[in-house]
Short mmCIF file of C-alpha atoms in Angstrom, two decimals:
data_model
loop_
_atom_site.label_atom_id
_atom_site.label_comp_id
_atom_site.label_asym_id
_atom_site.label_seq_id
_atom_site.Cartn_x
_atom_site.Cartn_y
_atom_site.Cartn_z
CA UNK A 1 -36.26 44.22 5.04
CA UNK A 2 -33.51 43.30 3.89
CA UNK A 3 -31.18 40.10 5.51
CA UNK A 4 -29.61 40.61 7.95
CA UNK A 5 -26.52 39.48 8.33
CA UNK A 6 -24.25 38.44 11.32
CA UNK A 7 -20.41 38.86 12.11
CA UNK A 8 -18.48 36.65 14.85
CA UNK A 9 -15.27 39.04 15.04
CA UNK A 10 -13.46 37.38 17.56
CA UNK A 11 -9.91 38.62 19.44
CA UNK A 12 -7.28 38.26 21.26
CA UNK A 13 -9.15 40.78 24.14
CA UNK A 14 -11.48 40.82 23.03
CA UNK A 15 -15.06 39.24 20.83
CA UNK A 16 -17.61 41.79 19.18
CA UNK A 17 -21.10 40.08 17.50
CA UNK A 18 -21.80 43.20 14.48
CA UNK A 19 -25.23 42.53 12.72
CA UNK A 20 -25.19 43.95 9.51
CA UNK A 21 -27.85 44.66 6.32
CA UNK A 22 -27.88 47.04 3.59
CA UNK A 23 -29.33 50.41 3.29
CA UNK A 24 -29.71 52.54 -0.71
CA UNK A 25 -25.97 50.51 -1.22
CA UNK A 26 -24.10 51.29 1.78
CA UNK A 27 -24.08 48.04 4.94
CA UNK A 28 -24.24 49.18 7.70
CA UNK A 29 -23.74 47.60 11.01
CA UNK A 30 -24.59 47.65 15.26
CA UNK A 31 -23.15 45.75 17.67
CA UNK A 32 -25.09 43.37 19.68
CA UNK A 33 -22.65 42.12 22.08
CA UNK A 34 -18.92 42.38 23.14
CA UNK A 35 -17.54 40.15 25.56
CA UNK A 36 -14.02 39.61 27.23
CA UNK A 37 -10.71 37.18 26.01
CA UNK A 38 -7.62 36.24 26.84
CA UNK A 39 -5.26 33.90 27.50
CA UNK A 40 -6.18 31.64 31.68
CA UNK A 41 -4.05 29.53 33.55
CA UNK A 42 -5.21 25.42 32.97
CA UNK A 43 -2.38 22.76 33.71
CA UNK A 44 0.53 24.53 33.21
CA UNK A 45 -0.78 25.59 30.04
CA UNK A 46 -1.72 29.27 28.69
CA UNK A 47 -4.96 28.43 27.12
CA UNK A 48 -8.58 29.39 25.35
CA UNK A 49 -11.71 28.63 28.01
CA UNK A 50 -13.90 27.85 24.86
CA UNK A 51 -16.34 26.32 26.39
CA UNK A 52 -16.85 30.55 28.18
CA UNK A 53 -16.24 31.47 24.48
CA UNK A 54 -18.36 29.88 23.38
CA UNK A 55 -21.14 30.59 25.58
CA UNK A 56 -20.70 34.16 24.27
CA UNK A 57 -20.91 32.69 20.75
CA UNK A 58 -24.40 32.03 21.28
CA UNK A 59 -26.29 34.86 24.54
CA UNK A 60 -24.88 37.24 21.54
CA UNK A 61 -26.97 35.19 19.28
CA UNK A 62 -29.43 35.08 21.81
CA UNK A 63 -29.60 38.95 21.70
CA UNK A 64 -30.15 39.00 18.52
CA UNK A 65 -33.00 37.09 18.16
CA UNK A 66 -34.03 39.31 21.28
CA UNK A 67 -33.77 42.11 18.60
CA UNK A 68 -36.39 41.17 16.87
CA UNK A 69 -33.02 40.84 13.55
CA UNK A 70 -32.90 37.71 13.34
CA UNK A 71 -29.47 37.35 10.99
CA UNK A 72 -29.82 35.13 7.23
CA UNK A 73 -26.31 33.12 8.36
CA UNK A 74 -23.36 34.01 10.30
CA UNK A 75 -20.16 33.44 11.14
CA UNK A 76 -17.17 33.69 12.90
CA UNK A 77 -13.09 34.29 12.33
CA UNK A 78 -10.63 34.57 15.13
CA UNK A 79 -7.33 34.66 15.58
CA UNK A 80 -5.03 32.09 13.26
CA UNK A 81 -2.16 28.74 14.04
CA UNK A 82 -4.29 27.50 17.20
CA UNK A 83 -6.67 24.04 17.54
CA UNK A 84 -8.33 21.92 18.72
CA UNK A 85 -8.40 18.05 18.79
CA UNK A 86 -11.51 16.02 19.21
CA UNK A 87 -11.55 12.18 19.40
CA UNK A 88 -13.59 9.74 17.87
CA UNK A 89 -16.90 10.84 19.37
CA UNK A 90 -16.48 14.15 18.89
CA UNK A 91 -15.13 15.33 22.33
CA UNK A 92 -12.16 17.64 22.76
CA UNK A 93 -8.73 16.25 24.05
CA UNK A 94 -6.53 18.40 26.54
CA UNK A 95 -6.82 22.25 26.49
CA UNK A 96 -7.40 24.40 23.66
CA UNK A 97 -3.41 25.87 24.10
CA UNK A 98 -2.77 30.07 22.77
CA UNK A 99 0.06 31.03 20.13
CA UNK A 100 1.88 32.55 23.30
CA UNK A 101 2.36 29.93 25.05
CA UNK A 102 5.83 28.97 26.14
CA UNK A 103 5.25 24.22 24.57
CA UNK A 104 6.84 25.34 21.67
CA UNK A 105 10.08 26.54 22.82
CA UNK A 106 12.48 24.22 21.05
CA UNK A 107 10.14 23.30 18.94
CA UNK A 108 11.75 24.66 15.50
CA UNK A 109 15.18 23.02 16.13
CA UNK A 110 13.27 19.48 15.43
CA UNK A 111 11.70 20.66 12.63
CA UNK A 112 13.90 21.25 11.31
CA UNK A 113 15.77 17.78 12.08
CA UNK A 114 13.67 16.65 9.28
CA UNK A 115 12.94 19.91 6.49
CA UNK A 116 15.31 22.68 6.37
CA UNK A 117 14.41 25.80 7.24
CA UNK A 118 14.75 26.91 3.61
CA UNK A 119 13.39 23.95 2.59
CA UNK A 120 10.22 24.15 4.71
CA UNK A 121 9.20 28.50 3.20
CA UNK A 122 9.85 26.71 0.09
CA UNK A 123 7.07 25.43 0.21
CA UNK A 124 5.33 26.31 2.41
CA UNK A 125 5.73 30.30 1.41
CA UNK A 126 5.23 31.22 5.17
CA UNK A 127 6.56 33.65 7.37
CA UNK A 128 8.29 32.43 10.39
CA UNK A 129 6.62 32.42 13.88
CA UNK A 130 7.54 30.55 16.87
CA UNK A 131 4.03 29.74 17.30
CA UNK A 132 3.09 28.06 14.22
CA UNK A 133 1.08 24.88 13.67
CA UNK A 134 3.38 23.05 12.70
CA UNK A 135 5.47 23.69 15.86
CA UNK A 136 2.41 23.28 18.30
CA UNK A 137 1.56 20.04 16.00
CA UNK A 138 5.88 19.64 16.75
CA UNK A 139 5.56 20.73 20.91
CA UNK A 140 2.69 17.95 20.82
CA UNK A 141 4.28 15.02 19.43
CA UNK A 142 7.52 15.46 21.27
CA UNK A 143 6.05 16.24 25.37
CA UNK A 144 2.16 14.72 24.86
CA UNK A 145 1.59 11.34 22.40
CA UNK A 146 -0.94 10.49 23.86
CA UNK A 147 -3.01 13.01 22.97
CA UNK A 148 -2.29 12.85 18.39
CA UNK A 149 -1.99 9.09 18.79
CA UNK A 150 -5.97 9.34 20.34
CA UNK A 151 -7.03 12.45 18.10
CA UNK A 152 -9.57 11.78 15.02
CA UNK A 153 -10.05 15.11 13.67
CA UNK A 154 -8.00 18.16 14.83
CA UNK A 155 -10.26 21.93 13.72
CA UNK A 156 -8.72 25.66 14.07
CA UNK A 157 -10.45 27.48 16.37
CA UNK A 158 -13.45 29.99 14.09
CA UNK A 159 -13.08 25.76 12.77
CA UNK A 160 -14.18 24.88 15.96
CA UNK A 161 -17.14 27.31 16.81
CA UNK A 162 -18.22 26.60 13.25
CA UNK A 163 -18.36 22.81 14.30
CA UNK A 164 -20.10 23.09 17.75
CA UNK A 165 -22.36 25.46 15.65
CA UNK A 166 -22.90 23.13 13.01
CA UNK A 167 -21.88 19.52 13.60
CA UNK A 168 -19.99 20.30 10.27
CA UNK A 169 -16.07 20.07 10.57
CA UNK A 170 -13.75 21.84 8.06
CA UNK A 171 -10.82 23.64 7.44
CA UNK A 172 -11.21 27.16 6.35
CA UNK A 173 -8.34 28.28 3.61
CA UNK A 174 -7.30 31.35 5.82
CA UNK A 175 -6.92 30.23 8.63
CA UNK A 176 -5.13 26.67 7.57
CA UNK A 177 -2.16 29.01 5.53
CA UNK A 178 -1.36 30.12 8.41
CA UNK A 179 -0.20 27.29 10.02
CA UNK A 180 2.60 26.54 7.38
CA UNK A 181 0.92 23.12 7.00
CA UNK A 182 -0.53 24.24 3.88
CA UNK A 183 0.84 23.88 -0.12
CA UNK A 184 0.73 27.34 -2.20
CA UNK A 185 0.43 25.93 -5.18
CA UNK A 186 -1.95 22.91 -5.13
CA UNK A 187 -3.42 25.65 -2.56
CA UNK A 188 -4.62 22.16 0.81
CA UNK A 189 -2.75 20.43 3.42
CA UNK A 190 0.79 19.05 1.92
CA UNK A 191 0.53 15.72 3.24
CA UNK A 192 4.05 14.77 1.96
CA UNK A 193 5.44 16.85 3.90
CA UNK A 194 2.78 15.83 7.37
CA UNK A 195 4.32 12.31 6.22
CA UNK A 196 7.22 13.79 7.05
CA UNK A 197 7.07 15.33 10.80
CA UNK A 198 5.18 12.29 11.45
CA UNK A 199 1.89 13.96 11.91
CA UNK A 200 -1.56 11.72 12.28
CA UNK A 201 -2.20 12.32 8.82
CA UNK A 202 -6.02 11.34 9.60
CA UNK A 203 -6.99 14.39 11.58
CA UNK A 204 -6.51 17.37 8.52
CA UNK A 205 -9.34 17.85 7.35
CA UNK A 206 -11.12 19.19 4.42
CA UNK A 207 -9.80 22.55 2.83
CA UNK A 208 -12.99 25.19 2.44
CA UNK A 209 -12.63 28.50 0.95
CA UNK A 210 -14.68 32.05 2.95
CA UNK A 211 -17.62 31.44 1.25
CA UNK A 212 -18.79 27.98 1.48
CA UNK A 213 -22.13 27.57 2.82
CA UNK A 214 -21.65 24.71 6.55
CA UNK A 215 -25.45 24.23 6.71
CA UNK A 216 -27.98 25.06 9.19
CA UNK A 217 -27.61 25.22 12.22
CA UNK A 218 -27.77 21.87 15.09
CA UNK A 219 -31.21 21.38 15.98
CA UNK A 220 -30.01 21.67 19.20
CA UNK A 221 -28.79 24.79 18.22
CA UNK A 222 -32.40 25.98 16.89
CA UNK A 223 -33.99 24.73 19.74
CA UNK A 224 -31.91 26.32 22.69
CA UNK A 225 -31.82 29.29 20.72
CA UNK A 226 -34.52 29.72 19.20
CA UNK A 227 -33.71 30.03 15.66
CA UNK A 228 -31.99 28.65 12.76
CA UNK A 229 -29.77 30.22 10.22
CA UNK A 230 -27.92 29.16 8.03
CA UNK A 231 -23.18 28.65 9.16
CA UNK A 232 -20.75 29.73 6.01
CA UNK A 233 -17.51 29.99 7.21
CA UNK A 234 -16.03 33.77 6.35
CA UNK A 235 -12.20 34.29 5.82
CA UNK A 236 -12.38 32.80 9.38
CA UNK A 237 -8.56 34.48 10.43
CA UNK A 238 -9.16 37.82 11.62
CA UNK A 239 -6.82 38.79 9.10
CA UNK A 240 -8.03 37.42 6.10
CA UNK A 241 -11.39 39.45 6.42
CA UNK A 242 -9.57 42.78 7.95
CA UNK A 243 -7.94 42.21 3.69
CA UNK A 244 -11.64 42.92 2.21
CA UNK A 245 -12.47 44.56 3.88
CA UNK A 246 -8.62 47.46 1.98
CA UNK A 247 -11.12 49.16 0.41
CA UNK A 248 -8.63 49.69 -2.46
CA UNK A 249 -10.22 50.58 -6.02
CA UNK A 250 -6.17 49.29 -7.23
CA UNK A 251 -5.51 45.49 -6.92
CA UNK A 252 -0.95 47.34 -6.40
CA UNK A 253 -1.85 48.25 -2.86
CA UNK A 254 -0.23 47.97 0.89
CA UNK A 255 -2.30 47.39 3.84
CA UNK A 256 -1.09 47.41 6.80
CA UNK A 257 -4.33 45.69 9.42
CA UNK A 258 -3.71 47.18 13.21
CA UNK A 259 -4.59 45.98 16.44
CA UNK A 260 -3.01 43.19 18.42
CA UNK A 261 -0.13 42.57 15.73
CA UNK A 262 0.15 44.38 12.99
CA UNK A 263 -0.41 43.14 9.79
CA UNK A 264 1.38 44.86 7.10
CA UNK A 265 1.52 43.22 3.00
CA UNK A 266 0.04 43.69 -0.65
CA UNK A 267 -2.47 41.39 -2.16
CA UNK A 268 -0.42 38.82 -5.06
CA UNK A 269 -2.08 36.30 -7.41
CA UNK A 270 1.04 33.83 -7.13
CA UNK A 271 3.52 33.03 -3.91
CA UNK A 272 6.57 33.92 -3.86
CA UNK A 273 8.25 31.53 -2.15
CA UNK A 274 12.28 32.84 -2.77
CA UNK A 275 15.12 32.13 -0.15
CA UNK A 276 14.74 36.98 -0.98
CA UNK A 277 11.17 36.49 0.53
CA UNK A 278 12.74 34.46 3.66
CA UNK A 279 15.67 36.20 3.93
CA UNK A 280 12.71 39.34 5.08
CA UNK A 281 10.39 37.16 6.57
CA UNK A 282 7.83 37.68 4.43
CA UNK A 283 4.65 35.53 4.07
CA UNK A 284 2.40 33.95 1.62
CA UNK A 285 -1.05 33.06 4.02
CA UNK A 286 -3.87 32.34 2.02
CA UNK A 287 -7.07 34.69 1.04
CA UNK A 288 -10.10 35.28 -0.74
CA UNK A 289 -11.12 34.00 -3.74
CA UNK A 290 -7.25 31.67 -3.11
CA UNK A 291 -4.89 35.57 -3.63
CA UNK A 292 -2.19 35.94 -1.20
CA UNK A 293 -1.48 38.28 1.43
CA UNK A 294 2.05 38.60 0.95
CA UNK A 295 2.54 40.10 4.31
CA UNK A 296 4.25 40.42 7.44
CA UNK A 297 3.47 40.30 11.40
CA UNK A 298 4.39 42.55 12.71
CA UNK A 299 4.20 42.49 16.86
CA UNK A 300 1.19 45.74 16.71
CA UNK A 301 -0.24 47.09 19.46
CA UNK A 302 -0.21 44.74 21.52
CA UNK A 303 3.12 46.92 22.83
CA UNK A 304 0.62 49.55 23.47
CA UNK A 305 -2.19 47.04 25.16
CA UNK A 306 0.25 45.86 27.74
CA UNK A 307 1.80 48.72 28.62
CA UNK A 308 -1.77 50.09 29.38
CA UNK A 309 -2.74 46.87 31.45
CA UNK A 310 0.56 47.65 33.27
CA UNK A 311 0.59 51.14 34.63
CA UNK A 312 -2.28 52.70 33.16
CA UNK A 313 -5.36 50.96 33.22
CA UNK A 314 -7.25 53.82 33.92
CA UNK A 315 -6.94 55.45 30.40
CA UNK A 316 -8.31 54.51 27.51
CA UNK A 317 -6.06 54.47 24.09
CA UNK A 318 -6.83 57.68 22.48
CA UNK A 319 -5.47 59.50 26.01
CA UNK A 320 -2.25 57.70 25.53
CA UNK A 321 -2.64 58.07 22.02
CA UNK A 322 -2.22 62.04 22.92
CA UNK A 323 -0.05 62.18 25.72
CA UNK A 324 3.12 60.53 23.61
CA UNK A 325 2.88 63.04 20.90
CA UNK A 326 3.33 65.17 22.96
CA UNK A 327 6.92 63.91 23.78
CA UNK A 328 10.52 63.92 21.47
CA UNK A 329 11.73 61.12 23.29
CA UNK A 330 14.08 59.38 20.38
CA UNK A 331 14.37 56.06 20.93
CA UNK A 332 13.10 53.40 18.90
CA UNK A 333 13.06 50.15 19.19
CA UNK A 334 13.11 46.63 17.58
CA UNK A 335 8.45 45.86 17.50
CA UNK A 336 9.90 42.48 15.84
CA UNK A 337 12.12 40.78 18.49
CA UNK A 338 11.38 37.98 20.49
CA UNK A 339 11.65 39.94 23.42
CA UNK A 340 8.28 42.08 22.76
CA UNK A 341 6.20 38.61 22.70
CA UNK A 342 4.99 37.21 26.11
CA UNK A 343 7.27 39.48 28.71
CA UNK A 344 6.24 39.78 31.76
CA UNK A 345 6.42 43.18 32.08
CA UNK A 346 6.37 44.78 28.67
CA UNK A 347 6.98 48.91 29.73
CA UNK A 348 9.87 47.29 31.57
CA UNK A 349 11.10 45.42 28.89
CA UNK A 350 11.43 48.27 26.38
CA UNK A 351 12.14 50.99 29.40
CA UNK A 352 15.94 47.85 29.09
CA UNK A 353 16.05 47.46 25.30
CA UNK A 354 16.51 50.82 25.10
CA UNK A 355 19.18 51.09 27.76
CA UNK A 356 21.02 48.05 26.14
CA UNK A 357 21.31 50.32 23.35
CA UNK A 358 22.23 53.45 24.81
CA UNK A 359 18.88 54.89 24.11
CA UNK A 360 16.55 57.30 25.79
CA UNK A 361 15.24 55.32 28.71
CA UNK A 362 11.17 56.30 28.36
CA UNK A 363 9.26 56.61 32.08
CA UNK A 364 5.96 56.54 32.68
CA UNK A 365 3.07 55.31 30.53
CA UNK A 366 3.24 58.77 28.08
CA UNK A 367 7.23 58.73 26.68
CA UNK A 368 6.36 54.29 27.06
CA UNK A 369 4.04 54.65 24.50
CA UNK A 370 5.94 56.53 21.81
CA UNK A 371 8.98 55.03 21.27
CA UNK A 372 5.77 52.03 20.91
CA UNK A 373 4.31 54.21 17.86
CA UNK A 374 7.84 55.76 16.94
CA UNK A 375 9.10 52.29 17.10
CA UNK A 376 5.93 51.25 14.32
CA UNK A 377 6.40 53.31 12.41
CA UNK A 378 10.08 52.90 11.49
CA UNK A 379 9.19 49.23 11.58
CA UNK A 380 6.17 49.92 8.40
CA UNK A 381 8.52 51.99 6.87
CA UNK A 382 11.90 48.64 7.05
CA UNK A 383 8.82 46.49 5.66
CA UNK A 384 7.36 48.84 3.10
CA UNK A 385 10.94 48.80 1.46
CA UNK A 386 11.58 45.44 1.67
CA UNK A 387 7.65 44.70 -0.11
CA UNK A 388 8.51 47.28 -3.74
CA UNK A 389 12.07 46.11 -3.40
CA UNK A 390 11.10 41.68 -3.71
CA UNK A 391 8.47 42.57 -5.74
CA UNK A 392 9.61 45.88 -7.73
CA UNK A 393 6.17 47.83 -7.89
CA UNK A 394 5.71 51.62 -6.95
CA UNK A 395 3.15 52.25 -4.04
CA UNK A 396 1.63 54.99 -3.26
CA UNK A 397 -0.60 54.87 -0.47
CA UNK A 398 -1.60 53.17 2.43
CA UNK A 399 -4.60 51.38 3.97
CA UNK A 400 -4.88 50.99 7.56
CA UNK A 401 -7.89 49.24 8.94
CA UNK A 402 -9.20 47.68 11.78
CA UNK A 403 -8.90 48.87 15.68
CA UNK A 404 -5.50 51.03 15.38
CA UNK A 405 -7.31 52.34 11.97
CA UNK A 406 -7.82 55.42 15.19
CA UNK A 407 -4.55 55.60 16.64
CA UNK A 408 -4.39 59.36 15.31
CA UNK A 409 -0.55 59.56 16.11
CA UNK A 410 0.69 56.62 14.14
CA UNK A 411 -1.37 56.69 11.84
CA UNK A 412 0.53 60.64 11.15
CA UNK A 413 3.92 58.76 11.56
CA UNK A 414 3.53 56.77 9.52
CA UNK A 415 2.79 59.08 6.31
CA UNK A 416 5.60 60.63 7.70
CA UNK A 417 8.02 58.09 7.46
CA UNK A 418 7.76 55.47 5.13
CA UNK A 419 6.42 59.26 2.24
CA UNK A 420 3.11 58.23 1.73
CA UNK A 421 -0.56 58.90 1.73
CA UNK A 422 -2.11 57.02 4.24
CA UNK A 423 -5.38 56.39 4.17
CA UNK A 424 -7.46 54.76 7.86
CA UNK A 425 -10.44 52.71 8.37
CA UNK A 426 -12.81 51.02 8.60
CA UNK A 427 -11.89 50.32 12.32
CA UNK A 428 -14.37 47.80 12.00
CA UNK A 429 -13.25 45.44 8.82
CA UNK A 430 -13.07 42.48 10.25
CA UNK A 431 -16.12 42.25 11.18
CA UNK A 432 -17.21 43.88 8.09
CA UNK A 433 -14.65 40.99 5.47
CA UNK A 434 -16.57 39.01 7.76
CA UNK A 435 -19.91 39.98 6.97
CA UNK A 436 -18.76 40.54 3.30
CA UNK A 437 -17.60 37.12 2.46
CA UNK A 438 -21.70 35.95 3.71
CA UNK A 439 -23.32 38.71 1.84
CA UNK A 440 -21.01 37.46 -1.22
CA UNK A 441 -22.12 33.75 -0.27
CA UNK A 442 -25.74 35.78 -0.71
CA UNK A 443 -25.22 36.97 -3.75
CA UNK A 444 -26.79 40.79 -2.32
CA UNK A 445 -22.53 41.60 -3.59
CA UNK A 446 -21.60 40.63 -6.35
CA UNK A 447 -18.25 39.73 -6.08
CA UNK A 448 -15.22 41.17 -4.03
CA UNK A 449 -14.35 44.13 -6.65
CA UNK A 450 -18.29 45.39 -5.25
CA UNK A 451 -17.94 44.60 -1.89
CA UNK A 452 -14.08 46.45 -0.82
CA UNK A 453 -16.66 49.95 -3.17
CA UNK A 454 -19.36 48.98 -0.76
CA UNK A 455 -17.11 49.33 2.11
CA UNK A 456 -15.14 52.67 0.61
CA UNK A 457 -18.76 54.08 0.06
CA UNK A 458 -20.14 52.79 3.91
CA UNK A 459 -17.74 54.25 5.16
CA UNK A 460 -15.37 57.87 6.46
CA UNK A 461 -11.81 57.32 6.07
CA UNK A 462 -9.41 59.61 6.92
CA UNK A 463 -6.84 60.69 4.78
CA UNK A 464 -2.91 61.14 6.04
CA UNK A 465 -0.88 62.91 3.60
CA UNK A 466 3.13 62.71 4.48
CA UNK A 467 4.22 66.09 5.45
CA UNK A 468 6.43 67.91 2.59
CA UNK A 469 9.96 67.80 4.13
#
């Protein structure tokens, strides 16, 4: 029997354990465990319940053993920028604060007192997001300096879980880059920048690349789970893994990793840290094999998820998408406006944005969703224009991967708004990319090109051609 590999993909709203093995040249997937995730309030902060998440990580691994499908290796991916601090004994300090917490408000100005926004972009190539690690650390420096003083180790979220699994404390490259503290030239922590900002240098761990074998499970976990396997760091940033699973035959391709966030971009072999790139708020995030994910972070289906939770909890996303397709409301909002980052009520916020701009105000879930879907498609088209202008490249298609690739109406709107052919799928791109990194490390797949060819052959890819007018 071919070996199994386990991807644990944890998103902002849920997590899943996906087992995979190769059969006749195709990657076969099996979901063995799914669990909820979300921010909780603790000590006046919005935080992640990392203790519960690790319980779920172990619960899913136990299910693999119960099925008689013990994985050869396991790897975890999550979102970016968030981290935990550990003291000299390896104990967690404070909460695992979530990126949507308000602690970073005003922290950008504190950073810019030390280094200008222009110089920071030229140095890191990372899109400004108020919640980037650089601003979260400044919030600690300003508001809770005792925590930084006590800290000996900082680990990004997936690195922390890998540490709990293996006992090895390292930072994986793709996730590290999201925080705006890594040099795109050296691919290492920018220690000069870190020292300028007054952050303790000792907390920053060795950076490793996707596919690095961290070691075995700890003896305690081997006893608890009843088996041992290798712990392999995939591209631990979920978009880094998702981009690995883009089934493109050319390096010159556009992608949208569509989920809670929409990450839209292309791959570059060298970072573009130009003023033009900064003006368009494009990021050079680290990718597999030291490629750069040249992309823009767009608000994404977080808006739809919020509206569903508020006014249509009994409806599936497919039903919402279908009803939205029947609407003709023409209103458009700016999906990248910070007002949509964490509003008290997303539905009301969309309505108010339309009212303020003199556009028809949506009523009900179908019209509100229609406004959001059309706004996302418009934003995608504008982002493509920016990428074309800066790179000088011509693109003839877009690959949409991730959960949002199942949004039929949005895929059609994207093809129409951009005038490009859309290829949608696979939906489980993040888990697939995670698995691909493990399989490359094991020698089961030769390299990234082979992995992408395998994805194309293994999963259903839908095609949406733009409507000719």
